mmCIF file of C-alpha atoms in Angstrom:
data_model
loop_
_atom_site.group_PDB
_atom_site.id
_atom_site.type_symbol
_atom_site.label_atom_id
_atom_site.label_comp_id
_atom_site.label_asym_id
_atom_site.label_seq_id
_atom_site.Cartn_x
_atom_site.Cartn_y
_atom_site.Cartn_z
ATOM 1 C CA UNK A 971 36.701 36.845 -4.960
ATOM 2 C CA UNK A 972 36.409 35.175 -8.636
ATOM 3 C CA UNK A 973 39.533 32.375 -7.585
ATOM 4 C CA UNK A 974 38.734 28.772 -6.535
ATOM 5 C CA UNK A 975 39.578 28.229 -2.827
ATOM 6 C CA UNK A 976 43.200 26.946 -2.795
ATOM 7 C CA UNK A 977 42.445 24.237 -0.409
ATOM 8 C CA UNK A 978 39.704 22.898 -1.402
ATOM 9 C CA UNK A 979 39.660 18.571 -1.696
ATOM 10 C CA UNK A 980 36.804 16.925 -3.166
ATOM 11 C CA UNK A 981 35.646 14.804 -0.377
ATOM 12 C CA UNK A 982 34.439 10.884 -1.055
ATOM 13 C CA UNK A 983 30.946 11.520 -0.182
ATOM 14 C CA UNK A 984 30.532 14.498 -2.817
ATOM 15 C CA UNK A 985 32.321 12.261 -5.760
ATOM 16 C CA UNK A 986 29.823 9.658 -4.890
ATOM 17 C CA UNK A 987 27.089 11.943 -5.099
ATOM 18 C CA UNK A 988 28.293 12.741 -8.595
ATOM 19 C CA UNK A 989 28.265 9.309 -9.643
ATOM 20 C CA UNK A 990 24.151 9.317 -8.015
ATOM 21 C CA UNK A 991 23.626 12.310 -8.876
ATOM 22 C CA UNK A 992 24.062 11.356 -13.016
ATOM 23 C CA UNK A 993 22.812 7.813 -12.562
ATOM 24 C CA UNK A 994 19.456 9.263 -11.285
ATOM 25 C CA UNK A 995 19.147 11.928 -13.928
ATOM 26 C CA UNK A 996 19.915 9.277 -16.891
ATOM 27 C CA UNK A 997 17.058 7.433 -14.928
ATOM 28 C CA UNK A 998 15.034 9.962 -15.050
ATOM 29 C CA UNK A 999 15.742 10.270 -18.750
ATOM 30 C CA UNK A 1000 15.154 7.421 -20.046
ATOM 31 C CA UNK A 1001 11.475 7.431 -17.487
ATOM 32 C CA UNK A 1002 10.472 10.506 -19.165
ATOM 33 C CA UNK A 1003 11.173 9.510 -22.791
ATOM 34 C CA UNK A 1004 10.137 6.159 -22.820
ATOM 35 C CA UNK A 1005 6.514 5.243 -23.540
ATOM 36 C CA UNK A 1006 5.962 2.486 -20.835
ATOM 37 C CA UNK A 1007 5.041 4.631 -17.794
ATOM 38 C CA UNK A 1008 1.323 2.458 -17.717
ATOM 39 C CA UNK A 1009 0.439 -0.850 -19.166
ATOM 40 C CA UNK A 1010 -3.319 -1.691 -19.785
ATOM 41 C CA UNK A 1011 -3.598 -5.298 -19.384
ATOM 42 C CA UNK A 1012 -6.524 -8.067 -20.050
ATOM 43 C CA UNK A 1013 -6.914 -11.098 -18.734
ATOM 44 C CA UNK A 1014 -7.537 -12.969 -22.085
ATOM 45 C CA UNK A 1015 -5.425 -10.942 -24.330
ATOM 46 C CA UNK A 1016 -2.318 -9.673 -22.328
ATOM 47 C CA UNK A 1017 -0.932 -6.349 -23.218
ATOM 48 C CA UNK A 1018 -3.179 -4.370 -24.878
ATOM 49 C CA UNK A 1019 -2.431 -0.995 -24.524
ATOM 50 C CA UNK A 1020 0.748 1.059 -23.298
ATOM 51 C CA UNK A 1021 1.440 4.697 -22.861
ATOM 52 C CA UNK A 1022 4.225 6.950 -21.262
ATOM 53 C CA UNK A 1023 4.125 10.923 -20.784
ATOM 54 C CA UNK A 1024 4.352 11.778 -24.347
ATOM 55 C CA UNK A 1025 2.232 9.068 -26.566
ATOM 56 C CA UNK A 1026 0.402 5.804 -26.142
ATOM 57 C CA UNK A 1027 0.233 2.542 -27.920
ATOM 58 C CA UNK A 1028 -2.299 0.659 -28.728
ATOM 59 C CA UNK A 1029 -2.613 -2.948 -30.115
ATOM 60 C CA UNK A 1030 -4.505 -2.561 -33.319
ATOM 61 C CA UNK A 1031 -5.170 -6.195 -33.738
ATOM 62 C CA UNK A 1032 -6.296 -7.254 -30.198
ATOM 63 C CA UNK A 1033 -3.669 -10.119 -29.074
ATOM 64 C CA UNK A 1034 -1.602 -10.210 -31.761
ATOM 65 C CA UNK A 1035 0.667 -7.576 -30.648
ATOM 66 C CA UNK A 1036 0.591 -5.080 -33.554
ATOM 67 C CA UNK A 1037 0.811 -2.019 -31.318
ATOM 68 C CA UNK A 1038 0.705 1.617 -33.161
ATOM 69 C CA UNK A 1039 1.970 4.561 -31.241
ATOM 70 C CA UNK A 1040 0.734 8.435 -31.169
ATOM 71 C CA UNK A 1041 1.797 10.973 -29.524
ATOM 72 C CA UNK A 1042 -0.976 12.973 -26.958
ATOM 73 C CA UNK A 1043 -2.627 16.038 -28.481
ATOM 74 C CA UNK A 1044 -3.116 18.779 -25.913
ATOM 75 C CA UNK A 1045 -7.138 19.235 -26.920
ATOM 76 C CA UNK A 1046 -7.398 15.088 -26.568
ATOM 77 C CA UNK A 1047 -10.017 14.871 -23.520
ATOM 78 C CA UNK A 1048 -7.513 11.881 -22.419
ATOM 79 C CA UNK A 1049 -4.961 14.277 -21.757
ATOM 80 C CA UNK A 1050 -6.162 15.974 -18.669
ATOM 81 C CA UNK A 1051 -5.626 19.185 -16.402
ATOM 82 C CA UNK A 1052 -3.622 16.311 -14.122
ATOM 83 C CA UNK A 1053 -1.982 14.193 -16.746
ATOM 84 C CA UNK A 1054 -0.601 17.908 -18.250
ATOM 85 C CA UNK A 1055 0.800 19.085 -14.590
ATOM 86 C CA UNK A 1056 2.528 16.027 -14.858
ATOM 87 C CA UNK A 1057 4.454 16.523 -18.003
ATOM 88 C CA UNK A 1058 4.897 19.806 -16.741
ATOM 89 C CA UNK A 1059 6.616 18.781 -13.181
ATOM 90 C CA UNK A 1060 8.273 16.140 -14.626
ATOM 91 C CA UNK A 1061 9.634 17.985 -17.413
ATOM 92 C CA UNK A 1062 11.021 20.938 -14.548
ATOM 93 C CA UNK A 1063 12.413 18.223 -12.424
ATOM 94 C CA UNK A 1064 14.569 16.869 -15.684
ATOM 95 C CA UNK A 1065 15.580 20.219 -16.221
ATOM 96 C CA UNK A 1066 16.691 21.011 -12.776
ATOM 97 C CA UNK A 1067 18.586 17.605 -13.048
ATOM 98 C CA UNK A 1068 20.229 18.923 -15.546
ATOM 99 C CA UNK A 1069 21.084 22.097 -14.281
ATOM 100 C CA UNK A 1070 22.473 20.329 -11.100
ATOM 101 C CA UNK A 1071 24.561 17.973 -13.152
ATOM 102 C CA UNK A 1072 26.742 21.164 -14.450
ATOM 103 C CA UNK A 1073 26.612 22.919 -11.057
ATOM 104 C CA UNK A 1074 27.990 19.962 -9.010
ATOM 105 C CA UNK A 1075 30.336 19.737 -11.685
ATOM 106 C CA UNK A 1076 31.423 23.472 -11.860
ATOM 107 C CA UNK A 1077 31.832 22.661 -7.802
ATOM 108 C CA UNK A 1078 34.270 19.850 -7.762
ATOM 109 C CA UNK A 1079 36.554 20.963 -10.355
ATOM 110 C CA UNK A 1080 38.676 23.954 -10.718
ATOM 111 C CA UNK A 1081 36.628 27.111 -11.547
ATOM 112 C CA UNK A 1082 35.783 30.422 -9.708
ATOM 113 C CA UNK A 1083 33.016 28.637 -7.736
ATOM 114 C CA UNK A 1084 35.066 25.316 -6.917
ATOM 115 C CA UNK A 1085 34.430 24.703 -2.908
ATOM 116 C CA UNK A 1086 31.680 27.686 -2.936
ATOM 117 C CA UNK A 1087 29.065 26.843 0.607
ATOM 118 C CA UNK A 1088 26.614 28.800 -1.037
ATOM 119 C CA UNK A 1089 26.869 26.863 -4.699
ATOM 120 C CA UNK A 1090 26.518 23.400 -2.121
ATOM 121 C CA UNK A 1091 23.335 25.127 -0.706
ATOM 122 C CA UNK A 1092 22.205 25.350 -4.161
ATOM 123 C CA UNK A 1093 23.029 21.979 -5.466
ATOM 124 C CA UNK A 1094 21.360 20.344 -1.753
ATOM 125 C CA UNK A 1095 18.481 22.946 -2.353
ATOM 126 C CA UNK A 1096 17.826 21.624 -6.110
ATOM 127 C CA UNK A 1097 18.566 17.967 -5.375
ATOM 128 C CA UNK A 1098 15.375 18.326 -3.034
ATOM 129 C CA UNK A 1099 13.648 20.340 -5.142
ATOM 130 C CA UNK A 1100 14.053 18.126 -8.641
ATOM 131 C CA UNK A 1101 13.255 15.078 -6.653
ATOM 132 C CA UNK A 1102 10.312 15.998 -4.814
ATOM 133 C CA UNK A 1103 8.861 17.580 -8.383
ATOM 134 C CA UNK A 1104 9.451 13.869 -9.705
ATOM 135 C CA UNK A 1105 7.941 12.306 -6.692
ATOM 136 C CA UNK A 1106 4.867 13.806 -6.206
ATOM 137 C CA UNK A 1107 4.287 13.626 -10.048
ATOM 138 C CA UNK A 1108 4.835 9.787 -9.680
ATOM 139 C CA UNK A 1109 2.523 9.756 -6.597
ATOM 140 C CA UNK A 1110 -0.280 11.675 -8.427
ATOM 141 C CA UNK A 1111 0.420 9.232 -11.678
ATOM 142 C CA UNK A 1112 -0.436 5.760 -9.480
ATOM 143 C CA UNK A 1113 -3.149 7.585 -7.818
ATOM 144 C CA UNK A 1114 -5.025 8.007 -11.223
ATOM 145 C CA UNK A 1115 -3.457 5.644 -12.969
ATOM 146 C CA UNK A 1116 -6.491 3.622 -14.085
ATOM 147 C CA UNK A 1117 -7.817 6.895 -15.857
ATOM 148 C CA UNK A 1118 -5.315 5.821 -18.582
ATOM 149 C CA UNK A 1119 -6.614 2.154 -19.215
ATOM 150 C CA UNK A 1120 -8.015 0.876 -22.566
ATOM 151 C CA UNK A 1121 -11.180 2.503 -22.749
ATOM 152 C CA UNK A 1122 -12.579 0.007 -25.496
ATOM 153 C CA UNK A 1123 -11.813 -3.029 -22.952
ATOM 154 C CA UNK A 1124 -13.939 -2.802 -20.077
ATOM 155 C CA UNK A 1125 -11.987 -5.858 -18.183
ATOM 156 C CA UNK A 1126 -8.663 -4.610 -18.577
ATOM 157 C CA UNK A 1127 -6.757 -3.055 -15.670
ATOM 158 C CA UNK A 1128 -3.743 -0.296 -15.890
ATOM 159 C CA UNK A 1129 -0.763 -1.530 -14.368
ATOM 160 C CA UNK A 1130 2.285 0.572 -13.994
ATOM 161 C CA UNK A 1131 5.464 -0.599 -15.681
ATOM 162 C CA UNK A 1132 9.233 0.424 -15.809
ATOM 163 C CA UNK A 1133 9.487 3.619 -17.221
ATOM 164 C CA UNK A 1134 7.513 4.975 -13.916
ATOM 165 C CA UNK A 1135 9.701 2.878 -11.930
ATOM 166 C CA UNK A 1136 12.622 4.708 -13.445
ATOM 167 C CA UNK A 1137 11.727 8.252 -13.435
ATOM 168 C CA UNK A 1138 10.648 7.289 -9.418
ATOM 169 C CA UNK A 1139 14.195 6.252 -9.185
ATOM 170 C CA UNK A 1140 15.631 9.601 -10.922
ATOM 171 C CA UNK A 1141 13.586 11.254 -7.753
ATOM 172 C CA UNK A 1142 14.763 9.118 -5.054
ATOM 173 C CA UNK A 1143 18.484 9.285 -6.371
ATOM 174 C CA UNK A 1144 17.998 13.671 -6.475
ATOM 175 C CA UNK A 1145 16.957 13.564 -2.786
ATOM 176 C CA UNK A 1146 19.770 11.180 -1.810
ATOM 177 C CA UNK A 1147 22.502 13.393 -3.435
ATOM 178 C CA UNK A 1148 21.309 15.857 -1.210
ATOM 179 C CA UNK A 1149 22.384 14.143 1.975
ATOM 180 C CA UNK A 1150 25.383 13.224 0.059
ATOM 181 C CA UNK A 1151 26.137 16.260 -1.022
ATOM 182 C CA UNK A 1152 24.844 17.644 2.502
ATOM 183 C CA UNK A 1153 27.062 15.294 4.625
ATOM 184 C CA UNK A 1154 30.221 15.728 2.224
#
């Protein structure tokens, strides 16, 4: 019951899913960390603002770039019921990430659940799981994106930037393993 299945072979498809499967979660890392998630831009003095999940930074001497970060208090009225259900699923689908990382990894090599259907079924299940959590956080995030822009410059616009773009890869990369992982 507790032994590996003896004939188990890693197939292509699953070691490729591997290699996804970590490229999208140090994607989604580095999204969720970093504080570029939203730019606010103005037309006559560039960059003026820039913030992430976990503190924004603002350009204390407007267009001379001397930006000073802080991190987002919970009782800030900028921090919203939506912007904190997005740290939240964004945080769970990192986790989960995580969690798959070691699981798919406990699958392919020798251990008691090496070649297990129902530890597959659990890796496809939190591929899709993680990535739609990262999705529909990104979704919401564009939706109400200009929410975040510089308040003291009524001209500038909120553009989204790379972090986003890389914590929306981490999500698209989750759901792919799970084909890959599905298929394999």
């Amino acid at each position: 019951m507790g032994r590996p299945e003896e004939d188990f072979e890693v197939t292509n498809l699953t070691k490729i899913a591997t290699v996804v499967l970590i490229i999208s979660t140090l994607c989604q890392l580095i999204g969720f960390a970093s504080s570029h998630w939203v730019i606010s831009v103005s037309a006559e003095y560039g960059i003026i603002e820039y913030s992430g999940l976990w503190e924004k930074c603002a350009d204390l001497s407007i267009g001379y770039h001397n930006y000073e970060c802080e991190g987002f208090v919970w009782e800030d009225f900028q921090v919203s019921h939506w912007f904190r259900t997005i740290q939240t699923m964004e945080s769970m689908g990192f986790v989960g990430l995580l969690a798959t990382v070691v699981l798919i990894g406990l699958y392919m090599f020798r251990t008691p659940i090496q070649g297990k259907k129902s530890v597959k079924r659990l890796i496809i299940t939190l591929c899709v799981l993680c990535g739609t959590l990262i999705i529909v956080s990104c979704i919401v995030f564009a939706s109400l994106k200009q929410t975040l822009r510089a308040r003291h410059m009524p001209g500038s616009t909120a553009e989204l930037s790379w972090s986003f773009a890389l914590s929306l890869l981490g999500g698209i990369g989750s759901i792919a393993t799970s084909f890959l992982v599905c298929f394999g």
